[in-house]
Amino acid sequence: MVAAALARNAGAVTVASDPSVVRPYERRGLGAARIVDAIVGFSLAAAILVAPLLVWVHIDRTVQSARLDANAAAVIGAKQAGLDPTVYERVERIVPPHARYWIDASPLVGGAATRDAFMMWASGALLPRIAVSHPRRGDWIVLWGSSPSRRGLHVVGLHVLPIHARSRLPVYVGRLA
């Protein structure tokens, strides 16, 4: 019985190694090595064809950036993010240096990227003022698109700053009471 099982297994092995047996990936003459060679060749050709376009894009951006004067270079990031760079200058005139402020933007302003850019740009533009994580920890508030009263905040000397950006909602600046 064991000999018969071994004979059956031996027969299966010899059939599988028989040169007349065609494996599925060899039916069209494509072996595994040829498939890998084709993929590598295609990838290399694609990289060579795309390289001039990438070089042109980087050269064009460099030329455009070199043409900017100092004032345009200072505000181009804010404008590309959909912000009004002049609003930070106006906030600087209201909020005293070294004061603590809380900043936020309403969901009505636009996308999350624009709201995040508003707060991130302020962190550099309003230095040496100190940003805080909660309104109760700050002396001042800067809100874009939502009045302090709608947030339950009591403010003294509220300034409503018009904005020249995609969202026409104003920026509210005031000292917390």
mmCIF file with all atom_site columns, N, CA and C in Angstrom, residues 100-103 130-140:
data_model
loop_
_atom_site.group_PDB
_atom_site.id
_atom_site.type_symbol
_atom_site.label_atom_id
_atom_site.label_alt_id
_atom_site.label_comp_id
_atom_site.label_asym_id
_atom_site.label_entity_id
_atom_site.label_seq_id
_atom_site.pdbx_PDB_ins_code
_atom_site.Cartn_x
_atom_site.Cartn_y
_atom_site.Cartn_z
_atom_site.occupancy
_atom_site.B_iso_or_equiv
_atom_site.pdbx_formal_charge
_atom_site.auth_seq_id
_atom_site.auth_comp_id
_atom_site.auth_asym_id
_atom_site.auth_atom_id
_atom_site.pdbx_PDB_model_num
ATOM 1  N N  . ARG A 1 100 ? -0.687 88.048 24.753 1.00 0.00 ? 100 ARG A N  1
ATOM 2  C CA . ARG A 1 100 ? -1.129 86.698 24.421 1.00 0.00 ? 100 ARG A CA 1
ATOM 3  C C  . ARG A 1 100 ? -2.460 86.795 23.681 1.00 0.00 ? 100 ARG A C  1
ATOM 4  N N  . TYR A 1 101 ? -2.580 86.038 22.599 1.00 0.00 ? 101 TYR A N  1
ATOM 5  C CA . TYR A 1 101 ? -3.814 86.090 21.803 1.00 0.00 ? 101 TYR A CA 1
ATOM 6  C C  . TYR A 1 101 ? -4.257 84.679 21.429 1.00 0.00 ? 101 TYR A C  1
ATOM 7  N N  . TRP A 1 102 ? -5.561 84.541 21.240 1.00 0.00 ? 102 TRP A N  1
ATOM 8  C CA . TRP A 1 102 ? -6.142 83.296 20.751 1.00 0.00 ? 102 TRP A CA 1
ATOM 9  C C  . TRP A 1 102 ? -6.701 83.585 19.378 1.00 0.00 ? 102 TRP A C  1
ATOM 10 N N  . ILE A 1 103 ? -6.435 82.689 18.432 1.00 0.00 ? 103 ILE A N  1
ATOM 11 C CA . ILE A 1 103 ? -6.868 82.897 17.050 1.00 0.00 ? 103 ILE A CA 1
ATOM 12 C C  . ILE A 1 103 ? -7.665 81.684 16.582 1.00 0.00 ? 103 ILE A C  1
ATOM 13 N N  . ILE A 1 130 ? 2.210  86.266 21.503 1.00 0.00 ? 130 ILE A N  1
ATOM 14 C CA . ILE A 1 130 ? 2.243  84.844 21.859 1.00 0.00 ? 130 ILE A CA 1
ATOM 15 C C  . ILE A 1 130 ? 0.858  84.238 21.653 1.00 0.00 ? 130 ILE A C  1
ATOM 16 N N  . ALA A 1 131 ? 0.790  83.229 20.795 1.00 0.00 ? 131 ALA A N  1
ATOM 17 C CA . ALA A 1 131 ? -0.473 82.520 20.553 1.00 0.00 ? 131 ALA A CA 1
ATOM 18 C C  . ALA A 1 131 ? -0.730 81.527 21.678 1.00 0.00 ? 131 ALA A C  1
ATOM 19 N N  . VAL A 1 132 ? -1.998 81.410 22.093 1.00 0.00 ? 132 VAL A N  1
ATOM 20 C CA . VAL A 1 132 ? -2.385 80.457 23.135 1.00 0.00 ? 132 VAL A CA 1
ATOM 21 C C  . VAL A 1 132 ? -3.421 79.497 22.562 1.00 0.00 ? 132 VAL A C  1
ATOM 22 N N  . SER A 1 133 ? -3.615 78.372 23.249 1.00 0.00 ? 133 SER A N  1
ATOM 23 C CA . SER A 1 133 ? -4.481 77.316 22.735 1.00 0.00 ? 133 SER A CA 1
ATOM 24 C C  . SER A 1 133 ? -5.949 77.456 23.141 1.00 0.00 ? 133 SER A C  1
ATOM 25 N N  . HIS A 1 134 ? -6.256 78.332 24.083 1.00 0.00 ? 134 HIS A N  1
ATOM 26 C CA . HIS A 1 134 ? -7.633 78.484 24.555 1.00 0.00 ? 134 HIS A CA 1
ATOM 27 C C  . HIS A 1 134 ? -7.899 79.964 24.781 1.00 0.00 ? 134 HIS A C  1
ATOM 28 N N  . PRO A 1 135 ? -9.111 80.437 24.457 1.00 0.00 ? 135 PRO A N  1
ATOM 29 C CA . PRO A 1 135 ? -9.375 81.878 24.602 1.00 0.00 ? 135 PRO A CA 1
ATOM 30 C C  . PRO A 1 135 ? -9.208 82.404 26.029 1.00 0.00 ? 135 PRO A C  1
ATOM 31 N N  . ARG A 1 136 ? -9.477 81.586 27.017 1.00 0.00 ? 136 ARG A N  1
ATOM 32 C CA . ARG A 1 136 ? -9.363 82.044 28.411 1.00 0.00 ? 136 ARG A CA 1
ATOM 33 C C  . ARG A 1 136 ? -7.910 82.257 28.844 1.00 0.00 ? 136 ARG A C  1
ATOM 34 N N  . ARG A 1 137 ? -6.963 81.700 28.092 1.00 0.00 ? 137 ARG A N  1
ATOM 35 C CA . ARG A 1 137 ? -5.547 81.872 28.421 1.00 0.00 ? 137 ARG A CA 1
ATOM 36 C C  . ARG A 1 137 ? -4.945 83.118 27.762 1.00 0.00 ? 137 ARG A C  1
ATOM 37 N N  . GLY A 1 138 ? -5.701 83.746 26.873 1.00 0.00 ? 138 GLY A N  1
ATOM 38 C CA . GLY A 1 138 ? -5.178 84.899 26.153 1.00 0.00 ? 138 GLY A CA 1
ATOM 39 C C  . GLY A 1 138 ? -5.746 86.208 26.666 1.00 0.00 ? 138 GLY A C  1
ATOM 40 N N  . ASP A 1 139 ? -5.108 87.288 26.259 1.00 0.00 ? 139 ASP A N  1
ATOM 41 C CA . ASP A 1 139 ? -5.589 88.635 26.573 1.00 0.00 ? 139 ASP A CA 1
ATOM 42 C C  . ASP A 1 139 ? -6.427 89.181 25.417 1.00 0.00 ? 139 ASP A C  1
ATOM 43 N N  . TRP A 1 140 ? -6.135 88.699 24.212 1.00 0.00 ? 140 TRP A N  1
ATOM 44 C CA . TRP A 1 140 ? -6.789 89.174 23.004 1.00 0.00 ? 140 TRP A CA 1
ATOM 45 C C  . TRP A 1 140 ? -7.323 87.988 22.203 1.00 0.00 ? 140 TRP A C  1
#
